[in-house]
Amino acid sequence: NKDGLFFNVVAWACKGDREAGRQVIDKLIKERLKKPTDSGKYDDAFYMALAYDLIGNLPDWSQSSRYRVETELVEFIRNGLNVLQGRSASMWHARTALASAVWVAAVSLDGPFDELRELQRLAQAHFLETVKAAELSEGWPEGYNYWINGRAFLLGMGCAAQMNLKEAPELNARARKLVERMGLWTIHGTEPIGRFHLFGDTGPRNDLKDETQRVIDLFAHLTGSQALIDYSQYLQGLHGKAAYYWPYRWGIPLLRGLNEEEHQLNADLPDLSVFNGRLPTSDIFGRDSLGQVFMRSDWGPGATFISFQSGDSLAHHGHYQAGHFTITKNSPLAITSGTYGKYFKEHRLNYYIRTVAANSLLILKPGEKVRPNRFFEENVAGGGQRIVMPTGSAVLSVKDWRANLHSGRHYEGGNIVAFENSDPRFVYIGSDLTDAYNNTGYDENGKGGKVSRVMRQLVYLRKDDVLIVYDRVDAVDAGFQKKWLLHSWGRPETADEHVLVGDRDNGIMESADAVARIQSGQGRLDVIRLLPDDAVMRKVGGPDYRYYVEMDGDDSDLDGRNMVEGAREEPWFDAGLWRLEIQPPRVRKADRFLVALAPYKAGMNRPRSISYLPVKGADGVVTPSAVVLFCGDEVDVDSFRYQLKDDSERLHIVIGTPGWKGARVGQGHGVSHRQNFNEGVLTFECCAGADQPVSIHIDRSP
């Protein structure tokens, strides 16, 4: 990119401008590459290799000029391989970009030299390992900013190099599939408000400006995917020329061709509604690793967007927030709190990367030791999940990562055990969060853990536009306080409250109400607490409490601290001002949380006809169009029976476990539809009033 280098490269490659090609040669032979490290200094080599490949057929090359450039690239390849064969460059971090750059450099060279063939063989092996890692995660665990700024284009070009090898069709097909999958991850993770979902150590490019369109154009060029071409049009409609950082605009003719009309890029798309009926409204990425789900009501501009994440630790820019969800409708409503500021300061280490900044669950254990390394200057027992690799990582391969699940460094976290999205009326996610916390199976302090089970299940009902969250938490000790968290910009409003610390606009309050309303911009969110029926809602926020953390694992005395040092206030963050904490007023060993979340547009009068349905051996929720019943294998009963107050036809969703084999359903006027369990979910439709009870008999046979 230096001094317009690639504009001249493309002028030769696409238009045959020989004078531009000569200028490239003059610049390349003067270039001296930096020695690559485990964290950077490889972009120059990547662009030199790409330029050399694209102008390699220029007739103006002399033997000495080629030798000068090739010698420089060979030295980079050797040094890069030395780093990759060491134990410092980490997968899902700099290793991916470095391996991609080394591979592109290696295939840019040609000749009958045995050493070159060996260098190419080693470079390909390291690159294919990064492909394997990306195939596993299907998204980028560091957060979108790290992906789009430093990994995506290089990995895509590495895949392009692989796809051009005629003798490796199976590997080439894998590379193509990976590129398409990462492109779909980008589309699904785009919120209707025009940004990518915020997670991990994130930054400014979540706004989808500058970097994203050229990566999508590359992916579309490699796959021919119409969905990616349409998404590029959307980015152009969103940002105009700013969708491409101006020094990268050489990529437009290279990736799209000289005739832009061929790809219909003159017709800017104002929103994502082009995907209605073409792409599913929910998808899961990296089910057995990253564990990220995106779902939405539809692809329109006013859609409800929901994210969920429950995966393992893969990179040190990831966070410890298994079970975390977000909700956006016209505005961010349930958010990821905090900012990516000073890397080693208290805000990041003691708040931003921790569970307390997420919409997940805290289990407070008085005196729990949480000091992962020397950068954590004091013990902060905030009640969250284990912190595994907060300030650095050295994952060498997928095999190395797997070897440290449930042993070694214990990268295990949340586990998505069920995902059902085959019925367009709802999405179901079942997640086991136990391993993310110090538990009875593994406690990093060797103290027996603080939980024996933490389960989170979510059902999103599209017709009602309601998200239902059901949690079961079994603590090791009845004295460990549990908290259900939800972060927001707006102050949660309840009918009654009393101040515990500070004042109502800057402090901690408590309410016995079962309903809270959150307002943010053009969005509204009703939070309806169904279980525990005796719980209280705490509101924590305002300028001096927005990043409040209990440090000693005991909230009987509100003596925590506002972790503000190192925060960075920027418009691309959802820093948040408030959080809601639902907690039982009395500590007990086991608790169930059942919360309904209803987002809607400002100005709409939304009735809250959502109620708890008591069922022996299960917990139920009744909405205007559905009945959701949460059961489980640990329940001894094989039959469930319930009655409703009206005879409206509803979709009945019975959440069991994947181990259940089927069910028999009975009801007064019969059942119009039913199916066997898929991912542990039984669905049927019926009209069941007060005189028409529904009975369900579960088949547990092997």
XYZ file of C-alpha atoms in Angstrom:
702
model
C 0.000 0.000 0.000
C 3.001 2.336 0.417
C 2.960 5.330 -1.960
C 0.129 3.874 -3.971
C 2.030 0.663 -4.725
C -1.067 -1.460 -5.193
C -2.867 1.014 -7.384
C 0.016 0.482 -9.802
C -0.111 -3.285 -9.252
C -3.785 -3.345 -10.199
C -3.217 -0.966 -13.112
C -0.961 -3.631 -14.636
C -2.927 -6.693 -13.521
C -6.330 -5.397 -14.624
C -5.529 -2.909 -17.414
C -2.081 -3.887 -18.687
C -0.505 -0.537 -17.793
C 3.156 -1.419 -18.325
C 4.557 1.824 -16.954
C 2.653 1.275 -13.695
C 4.145 -2.223 -13.555
C 7.683 -0.865 -13.960
C 7.108 1.491 -11.042
C 6.111 -1.501 -8.907
C 9.342 -3.291 -9.775
C 11.359 -0.220 -8.817
C 9.659 -0.092 -5.428
C 9.813 -3.796 -4.680
C 13.554 -4.106 -5.253
C 14.146 -1.321 -2.725
C 11.879 -2.841 -0.057
C 13.496 -4.343 3.052
C 11.212 -6.488 5.166
C 11.020 -6.441 8.930
C 11.775 -9.627 10.781
C 8.445 -11.259 11.785
C 7.559 -11.728 15.453
C 4.876 -13.657 17.323
C 2.623 -10.595 17.413
C 3.222 -8.644 14.200
C 5.595 -7.273 11.548
C 4.427 -9.396 8.619
C 2.038 -7.188 6.628
C 4.828 -5.744 4.457
C 5.938 -9.231 3.427
C 2.374 -10.257 2.646
C 1.844 -7.270 0.356
C 5.247 -7.715 -1.281
C 4.410 -11.338 -2.049
C 0.968 -10.442 -3.377
C 2.393 -7.686 -5.555
C 5.139 -9.961 -6.875
C 2.583 -12.623 -7.746
C 0.297 -10.178 -9.569
C 3.013 -8.589 -11.684
C 5.098 -11.727 -12.130
C 4.245 -11.896 -15.836
C 5.463 -8.363 -16.530
C 8.168 -8.643 -19.247
C 10.308 -5.901 -17.678
C 11.714 -8.072 -14.902
C 15.451 -8.605 -14.972
C 17.114 -11.630 -13.451
C 18.773 -9.482 -10.781
C 15.489 -7.749 -9.903
C 13.716 -11.054 -9.414
C 16.607 -12.335 -7.332
C 16.461 -9.253 -5.082
C 12.727 -9.635 -4.362
C 12.800 -13.418 -4.045
C 15.754 -13.307 -1.678
C 13.860 -10.929 0.574
C 10.759 -13.128 0.545
C 12.712 -16.329 1.210
C 14.347 -14.709 4.227
C 10.914 -13.684 5.517
C 9.583 -17.213 5.014
C 12.505 -18.716 6.935
C 12.122 -16.257 9.809
C 8.348 -16.662 9.828
C 8.634 -20.439 10.002
C 11.050 -20.113 12.916
C 8.371 -18.181 14.799
C 5.612 -20.619 13.833
C 7.702 -23.615 14.881
C 8.305 -21.997 18.268
C 5.942 -21.864 21.223
C 4.947 -18.200 21.368
C 2.639 -17.341 18.450
C -0.925 -18.185 19.466
C -3.747 -19.652 17.399
C -6.851 -17.452 16.962
C -4.415 -14.551 17.329
C -1.223 -13.547 15.492
C -0.407 -17.132 14.438
C -3.275 -17.052 11.952
C -2.086 -13.887 10.216
C 1.574 -14.892 10.267
C 0.870 -18.377 8.878
C -1.274 -16.829 6.137
C 1.439 -14.307 5.224
C 4.155 -16.977 5.148
C 1.971 -19.243 2.991
C 1.147 -16.471 0.494
C 4.838 -15.551 0.320
C 5.800 -19.198 -0.243
C 3.385 -19.762 -3.133
C 4.359 -16.487 -4.786
C 7.746 -18.050 -5.565
C 8.462 -20.697 -8.137
C 11.516 -22.712 -9.091
C 12.998 -26.213 -9.059
C 14.836 -25.729 -5.793
C 14.519 -28.409 -3.117
C 14.809 -25.864 -0.311
C 11.950 -23.807 -1.759
C 9.747 -26.902 -2.010
C 10.473 -27.722 1.629
C 9.703 -24.156 2.700
C 6.407 -24.317 0.789
C 5.548 -27.656 2.384
C 6.154 -26.299 5.899
C 4.296 -23.066 5.147
C 1.266 -24.968 3.866
C 1.222 -27.213 6.934
C 1.093 -24.203 9.271
C -1.529 -22.481 7.133
C -3.753 -25.560 7.036
C -3.572 -25.726 10.822
C -5.019 -22.199 10.971
C -7.728 -23.352 8.552
C -8.525 -26.211 10.915
C -8.775 -23.784 13.840
C -11.044 -21.397 11.945
C -13.208 -24.326 10.808
C -13.630 -25.231 14.462
C -14.570 -21.744 15.692
C -16.446 -20.512 12.552
C -16.128 -17.012 13.987
C -13.365 -15.003 15.601
C -13.094 -15.384 19.412
C -11.002 -12.233 19.955
C -13.866 -9.980 18.851
C -14.734 -8.450 15.491
C -12.159 -5.669 15.554
C -9.206 -8.062 15.754
C -10.706 -10.200 13.017
C -11.427 -7.508 10.467
C -8.343 -5.357 11.073
C -5.639 -7.983 11.258
C -6.768 -11.509 10.375
C -9.589 -11.634 7.821
C -7.936 -10.382 4.625
C -4.750 -12.360 5.169
C -6.631 -15.573 5.942
C -8.843 -15.000 2.903
C -5.833 -14.511 0.642
C -4.260 -17.629 2.115
C -7.412 -19.532 1.214
C -7.246 -18.043 -2.289
C -3.701 -19.372 -2.652
C -4.848 -22.798 -1.501
C -7.867 -22.803 -3.802
C -5.616 -22.191 -6.819
C -3.773 -25.481 -6.291
C -5.276 -27.867 -8.838
C -3.780 -30.974 -7.248
C -5.548 -30.528 -3.874
C -9.341 -30.495 -4.546
C -10.374 -31.635 -1.048
C -8.259 -29.014 0.710
C -9.430 -26.377 -1.745
C -13.072 -27.231 -1.052
C -12.409 -26.854 2.681
C -10.839 -23.433 2.108
C -13.810 -22.313 0.043
C -16.308 -23.556 2.626
C -14.404 -21.793 5.407
C -14.423 -18.470 3.559
C -18.155 -18.753 2.919
C -18.859 -19.689 6.532
C -16.864 -16.747 7.894
C -18.759 -14.489 5.503
C -22.072 -15.814 6.800
C -20.850 -15.264 10.379
C -20.336 -11.611 9.439
C -23.830 -11.315 7.980
C -25.585 -13.061 10.876
C -23.632 -11.050 13.449
C -24.681 -7.716 11.917
C -27.278 -5.962 14.035
C -30.204 -4.188 12.316
C -28.781 -0.870 13.585
C -25.770 -1.261 11.264
C -22.904 -2.607 13.327
C -21.393 -5.963 14.192
C -22.296 -7.516 17.527
C -19.986 -6.355 20.339
C -18.081 -9.106 22.151
C -14.553 -9.841 23.303
C -11.886 -7.123 23.287
C -13.665 -5.060 20.708
C -12.895 -1.779 18.958
C -14.052 0.850 16.478
C -14.455 -1.270 13.354
C -17.636 -2.840 14.685
C -19.200 0.028 12.744
C -18.407 -1.951 9.534
C -16.526 0.946 7.935
C -13.166 0.892 6.138
C -12.215 -2.791 6.393
C -15.278 -5.016 6.077
C -16.324 -4.446 2.461
C -12.976 -5.384 0.935
C -12.932 -8.616 2.976
C -16.483 -9.433 1.908
C -15.603 -8.642 -1.712
C -12.658 -11.053 -1.454
C -14.869 -13.759 0.061
C -17.542 -13.179 -2.604
C -14.889 -13.365 -5.333
C -13.634 -16.694 -3.979
C -17.051 -18.286 -3.475
C -19.385 -16.597 -5.945
C -21.888 -16.301 -3.084
C -24.792 -14.016 -3.977
C -25.454 -13.472 -0.282
C -21.954 -12.014 0.145
C -22.363 -9.847 -2.961
C -25.649 -8.519 -1.547
C -24.015 -7.886 1.827
C -21.331 -5.842 0.075
C -24.131 -3.773 -1.463
C -25.577 -3.308 2.015
C -22.224 -2.039 3.311
C -22.046 0.394 0.416
C -25.534 1.628 1.198
C -24.569 1.953 4.873
C -21.341 3.931 4.440
C -20.951 4.885 0.788
C -17.296 5.322 -0.172
C -16.302 5.078 3.502
C -17.095 1.368 3.353
C -13.627 1.070 1.757
C -10.638 2.655 3.476
C -9.292 4.760 0.603
C -5.803 3.137 0.390
C -7.567 -0.216 -0.127
C -9.722 0.859 -3.057
C -7.278 -0.782 -5.432
C -9.135 -3.949 -4.425
C -12.382 -2.909 -6.117
C -11.402 -3.733 -9.727
C -9.235 -6.644 -8.602
C -12.001 -8.339 -6.596
C -15.148 -7.254 -8.428
C -13.870 -6.887 -11.981
C -13.770 -3.744 -14.080
C -17.536 -3.711 -14.631
C -19.189 -3.026 -11.273
C -22.655 -3.329 -12.810
C -21.938 -7.009 -13.307
C -22.239 -7.403 -9.554
C -25.062 -4.842 -9.180
C -23.014 -2.723 -6.780
C -24.604 0.448 -8.107
C -27.845 -0.538 -6.366
C -27.104 0.198 -2.709
C -29.166 -1.827 -0.232
C -30.566 0.277 2.618
C -30.941 -2.640 5.059
C -30.663 -6.416 5.387
C -34.220 -7.237 4.325
C -32.849 -8.680 1.069
C -32.119 -11.821 3.114
C -35.735 -12.431 4.131
C -36.645 -15.873 2.819
C -33.067 -16.489 1.652
C -31.063 -16.890 4.848
C -32.265 -18.499 8.088
C -33.118 -16.077 10.874
C -30.859 -17.933 13.309
C -27.592 -19.814 13.097
C -24.915 -21.254 15.386
C -21.182 -20.837 14.900
C -18.524 -23.040 16.472
C -20.972 -25.115 18.469
C -18.179 -27.132 20.122
C -15.773 -24.236 20.695
C -16.807 -20.582 20.258
C -20.466 -21.428 20.925
C -22.012 -18.306 19.386
C -25.647 -18.014 18.270
C -27.325 -15.149 16.418
C -31.108 -14.981 16.044
C -33.571 -12.338 14.928
C -37.261 -11.847 14.357
C -36.632 -11.151 10.653
C -34.057 -9.413 8.451
C -35.820 -6.034 8.392
C -34.474 -2.759 9.848
C -36.794 -2.850 12.878
C -36.098 -6.475 13.720
C -35.270 -7.850 17.133
C -31.664 -9.103 17.216
C -30.457 -11.496 19.922
C -26.992 -12.918 20.442
C -25.916 -15.697 22.774
C -22.487 -17.065 23.594
C -21.478 -20.076 25.639
C -18.153 -21.462 24.574
C -14.639 -22.264 25.694
C -11.548 -20.055 25.994
C -9.657 -19.817 22.706
C -7.734 -16.523 22.821
C -6.642 -13.962 25.389
C -8.845 -11.259 23.876
C -11.905 -13.370 24.660
C -14.001 -12.794 27.803
C -15.277 -14.983 30.645
C -18.980 -14.580 30.053
C -20.481 -17.944 29.127
C -24.267 -17.720 28.995
C -24.186 -14.057 27.990
C -26.917 -12.724 25.692
C -27.676 -9.333 24.151
C -30.881 -7.821 22.735
C -31.168 -5.012 20.186
C -34.392 -3.559 18.843
C -34.091 -0.101 17.291
C -31.522 0.550 20.041
C -29.222 -1.604 22.190
C -31.361 -2.850 25.107
C -29.566 -5.732 26.851
C -25.908 -4.941 26.286
C -22.314 -6.019 26.884
C -21.100 -3.507 29.447
C -17.674 -1.896 29.673
C -15.017 -0.624 27.281
C -11.798 -1.909 25.766
C -9.374 0.630 27.182
C -6.055 0.239 28.985
C -5.113 -3.421 28.652
C -3.607 -3.927 32.116
C -5.737 -1.478 34.118
C -8.483 -2.344 36.584
C -11.400 -1.663 34.245
C -10.427 -4.419 31.813
C -8.970 -6.890 34.305
C -11.542 -6.504 37.081
C -14.676 -5.662 35.099
C -14.748 -5.716 31.280
C -13.498 -9.286 30.716
C -15.455 -10.701 33.658
C -18.917 -12.155 34.113
C -20.035 -9.097 36.073
C -20.014 -7.087 32.815
C -22.272 -9.614 31.051
C -25.889 -10.737 31.096
C -25.084 -13.990 32.826
C -24.965 -15.354 36.390
C -22.826 -14.494 39.399
C -22.285 -16.934 42.253
C -20.620 -15.063 45.088
C -18.225 -17.086 47.223
C -16.773 -15.090 50.133
C -13.003 -14.986 49.913
C -12.747 -16.802 46.564
C -9.228 -16.421 45.184
C -9.207 -14.717 41.776
C -5.665 -13.666 40.880
C -4.828 -15.366 37.564
C -1.345 -13.837 37.189
C 0.961 -11.037 38.325
C -0.987 -8.355 36.471
C -3.903 -8.756 38.899
C -2.580 -6.644 41.749
C -5.368 -7.449 44.203
C -7.845 -10.233 44.781
C -11.255 -9.340 43.323
C -13.809 -12.059 44.121
C -16.679 -10.726 42.009
C -18.599 -14.015 41.797
C -17.880 -14.719 38.156
C -16.394 -17.445 36.010
C -12.814 -18.727 35.961
C -10.340 -16.394 34.230
C -8.059 -18.566 32.119
C -5.836 -16.524 29.767
C -6.596 -12.825 30.298
C -3.279 -11.232 29.310
C -1.658 -13.633 26.855
C -1.998 -17.018 25.190
C 0.171 -19.547 23.402
C -2.204 -22.010 21.764
C -0.034 -23.774 19.189
C -2.589 -25.903 17.356
C -6.066 -27.366 17.565
C -4.533 -30.484 19.110
C -2.781 -28.366 21.741
C -6.061 -26.570 22.494
C -7.986 -29.831 22.848
C -5.294 -31.241 25.142
C -6.027 -28.394 27.566
C -9.763 -29.002 27.804
C -10.579 -30.542 31.209
C -6.863 -30.815 31.966
C -3.717 -28.711 31.831
C -4.752 -25.071 31.450
C -8.481 -25.942 31.571
C -9.767 -23.933 28.631
C -13.266 -25.406 29.029
C -16.141 -23.001 29.591
C -19.786 -23.126 28.552
C -21.139 -25.946 26.406
C -24.114 -25.678 24.059
C -25.838 -29.027 24.542
C -28.893 -28.320 22.372
C -29.793 -25.975 19.516
C -33.160 -26.261 17.790
C -34.009 -23.828 14.992
C -35.771 -26.058 12.461
C -39.181 -24.562 13.323
C -39.353 -20.904 12.176
C -41.680 -20.064 15.068
C -39.023 -20.387 17.775
C -35.369 -20.984 18.614
C -34.205 -23.062 21.564
C -30.703 -23.105 23.079
C -29.652 -25.399 25.916
C -26.352 -24.598 27.582
C -24.351 -26.122 30.416
C -22.309 -23.370 32.096
C -20.948 -25.480 34.955
C -17.390 -25.817 33.666
C -17.047 -22.057 33.276
C -17.121 -21.658 37.085
C -15.009 -23.203 39.816
C -17.046 -26.367 40.264
C -17.032 -29.717 42.030
C -15.232 -31.314 39.078
C -12.467 -28.718 38.850
C -11.598 -25.780 41.097
C -8.465 -23.805 40.189
C -8.009 -23.115 43.905
C -8.438 -26.750 44.922
C -11.280 -25.803 47.293
C -14.096 -28.012 46.012
C -15.686 -25.395 43.782
C -18.665 -23.152 44.330
C -21.224 -24.853 42.046
C -22.169 -28.385 41.103
C -24.438 -27.348 38.229
C -25.262 -24.207 36.240
C -27.687 -24.656 33.334
C -29.096 -21.924 31.094
C -31.886 -22.506 28.566
C -33.350 -19.902 26.213
C -36.428 -19.923 24.017
C -37.095 -17.095 21.576
C -40.734 -16.899 20.425
C -40.899 -14.973 17.161
C -44.649 -14.354 17.054
C -44.716 -12.911 20.572
C -41.235 -11.396 20.157
C -40.302 -12.643 23.615
C -37.088 -14.202 24.906
C -37.498 -16.596 27.829
C -34.429 -17.374 29.947
C -34.490 -20.298 32.387
C -31.585 -21.031 34.727
C -30.940 -23.738 37.290
C -28.062 -23.133 39.696
C -26.892 -25.582 42.353
C -24.300 -24.087 44.688
C -21.911 -26.086 46.847
C -22.836 -24.009 49.879
C -26.232 -22.529 50.719
C -24.456 -19.332 51.756
C -23.280 -18.475 48.235
C -25.440 -15.656 46.872
C -26.639 -15.939 43.264
C -27.360 -13.029 40.947
C -29.072 -12.915 37.541
C -27.661 -9.966 35.583
C -28.923 -7.708 32.824
C -27.025 -4.600 31.665
C -28.525 -1.582 29.954
C -28.038 2.061 29.114
C -31.371 3.161 30.543
C -32.243 2.998 34.215
C -34.576 0.041 34.964
C -37.871 1.481 36.152
C -40.105 -0.256 38.709
C -43.223 0.819 40.573
C -41.450 0.808 43.947
C -37.870 0.859 45.178
C -35.732 1.894 48.115
C -32.162 3.155 48.114
C -29.455 0.978 49.664
C -26.408 3.138 48.815
C -26.095 6.556 47.170
C -29.269 7.922 45.570
C -31.739 6.801 42.914
C -29.718 8.283 40.045
C -26.302 7.186 41.278
C -26.205 4.209 43.583
C -27.748 0.846 44.426
C -31.504 0.397 44.868
C -33.744 -2.566 45.588
C -37.308 -3.403 44.566
C -39.650 -6.296 45.297
C -41.475 -5.704 41.986
C -41.698 -8.487 39.429
C -41.546 -6.210 36.376
C -38.971 -3.629 35.299
C -38.989 -1.490 32.163
C -35.856 -0.293 30.401
C -35.855 2.569 27.892
C -33.016 3.230 25.461
C -33.342 5.444 22.410
C -36.139 4.084 20.231
C -36.271 0.758 22.045
C -38.026 -0.539 25.120
C -37.548 -3.756 27.093
C -39.879 -5.255 29.672
C -38.143 -7.552 32.151
C -40.666 -9.933 33.742
C -39.398 -11.990 36.658
C -41.364 -15.231 37.097
C -38.900 -17.144 39.305
C -37.807 -16.975 42.045
C -41.229 -15.773 43.142
C -39.718 -14.174 46.239
C -36.757 -12.532 44.502
C -35.816 -8.872 44.620
C -34.478 -6.664 41.852
C -31.418 -4.568 42.531
C -30.513 -1.633 40.311
C -26.842 -0.723 40.202
C -25.728 2.304 38.230
C -25.097 5.947 37.702
C -21.714 7.644 37.195
C -20.094 6.220 40.346
C -21.614 2.706 40.209
C -21.796 1.768 36.512
C -18.759 -0.548 36.827
C -19.378 -1.588 40.421
C -17.843 -4.884 41.563
C -18.100 -6.660 44.900
C -14.485 -7.492 45.707
C -14.818 -9.890 48.649
C -17.553 -12.231 47.373
C -19.989 -10.932 49.999
C -22.740 -8.427 49.197
C -24.204 -8.266 52.697
C -22.033 -5.172 53.015
C -22.025 -3.066 49.834
C -18.356 -2.125 50.016
C -17.299 -2.801 46.426
C -15.564 -0.473 43.977
C -16.374 1.257 40.705
C -13.726 -0.205 38.346
C -13.268 2.857 36.172
C -9.482 3.193 35.911
C -8.479 2.444 32.327
C -11.972 2.734 30.820
C -12.148 4.393 27.416
C -15.333 6.223 26.576
C -15.911 5.951 22.827
C -19.135 5.909 20.785
C -18.576 2.374 19.467
C -18.844 0.822 22.944
C -22.019 -0.082 24.799
C -20.429 0.973 28.076
C -23.819 1.076 29.811
C -24.911 3.018 32.860
C -27.041 0.478 34.710
C -27.463 -3.166 35.504
C -30.339 -5.131 36.965
C -29.627 -7.919 39.465
C -32.317 -10.461 40.282
C -31.474 -12.365 43.434
C -33.285 -14.429 46.084
C -33.735 -12.503 49.349
C -32.609 -15.604 51.248
C -29.579 -17.666 50.296
C -30.169 -21.330 49.524
C -28.277 -24.119 47.873
C -30.397 -24.452 44.713
C -32.263 -21.763 42.801
C -34.224 -21.470 39.575
C -34.445 -18.228 37.596
C -37.193 -17.784 35.010
C -37.301 -14.414 33.252
C -39.235 -13.226 30.193
C -37.805 -10.361 28.138
C -40.112 -8.464 25.797
C -38.502 -5.875 23.484
C -40.587 -3.398 21.518
C -40.404 -0.087 19.718
C -40.836 3.160 21.629
C -44.391 4.459 21.411
C -45.991 1.032 21.250
C -48.314 0.020 24.067
C -47.253 -3.561 24.672
C -49.540 -5.677 26.899
C -47.668 -8.054 29.191
C -49.795 -11.206 29.045
C -46.957 -13.456 30.204
C -47.470 -15.650 33.244
C -45.934 -18.514 35.181
C -47.480 -21.972 34.735
C -46.888 -24.283 37.718
C -46.521 -27.920 36.669
C -45.445 -30.816 38.853
C -41.853 -31.618 37.898
C -41.486 -28.660 35.519
C -41.668 -24.875 35.198
C -43.894 -23.334 32.555
C -44.525 -19.996 30.865
C -47.710 -18.969 29.089
C -47.599 -16.246 26.417
C -50.354 -15.130 24.017
C -49.271 -17.645 21.360
C -47.263 -20.318 23.189
C -46.745 -22.517 26.219
C -43.144 -23.304 27.116
C -42.463 -26.097 29.601
C -38.963 -26.647 31.029
C -38.341 -30.202 32.217
C -35.220 -32.280 32.670
C -33.741 -35.753 33.050
C -33.150 -35.219 36.738
C -36.939 -35.097 37.246
C -38.293 -38.495 38.318
C -41.768 -38.035 36.860
C -42.523 -39.413 33.408
C -45.791 -37.525 32.955
C -46.714 -33.848 33.026
C -50.212 -32.442 33.267
C -51.383 -28.830 33.137
C -54.399 -26.662 32.448
C -54.723 -23.214 30.901
C -57.205 -20.469 31.665
C -58.413 -19.997 28.076
C -58.875 -22.204 25.021
C -56.801 -20.190 22.547
C -54.777 -22.262 20.125
C -51.137 -22.179 21.128
C -47.840 -23.717 20.168
C -46.710 -25.957 23.027
C -42.937 -26.333 23.417
C -41.743 -28.945 25.882
C -38.044 -28.638 26.699
C -36.515 -31.888 27.868
C -33.119 -33.308 27.048
C -31.709 -34.905 23.889
C -31.823 -38.236 25.750
C -35.628 -38.313 25.628
C -36.870 -40.486 22.784
C -40.401 -39.227 22.272
C -43.728 -38.532 23.944
C -47.452 -39.266 23.898
C -49.658 -36.212 24.142
C -53.304 -36.255 25.201
C -55.861 -33.447 25.337
C -59.623 -33.017 25.360
C -60.147 -32.213 21.671
C -57.077 -34.033 20.379
C -53.781 -32.639 19.139
C -53.457 -31.057 15.718
C -49.713 -31.684 15.377
C -46.842 -33.233 17.242
C -43.373 -34.575 16.587
C -40.730 -36.592 18.365
C -37.970 -34.856 20.233
C -35.380 -32.979 18.198
C -32.511 -31.628 20.332
C -34.653 -32.506 23.346
C -37.655 -30.400 22.229
C -41.216 -31.652 21.734
C -43.681 -29.377 19.921
C -47.406 -29.659 19.291
C -50.391 -27.383 18.790
C -53.707 -27.535 20.611
C -56.530 -25.553 22.178
C -56.566 -26.383 25.881
C -58.829 -24.542 28.302
C -59.747 -25.027 31.942
C -61.809 -28.133 31.125
C -59.283 -29.593 28.684
C -56.063 -30.448 30.516
C -52.994 -31.431 28.555
C -51.115 -34.582 29.524
C -47.666 -35.536 28.283
C -46.048 -38.926 28.863
C -42.310 -39.063 28.192
C -40.623 -42.052 26.582
C -37.173 -42.507 28.155
C -36.470 -45.899 26.600
C -32.935 -46.386 25.248
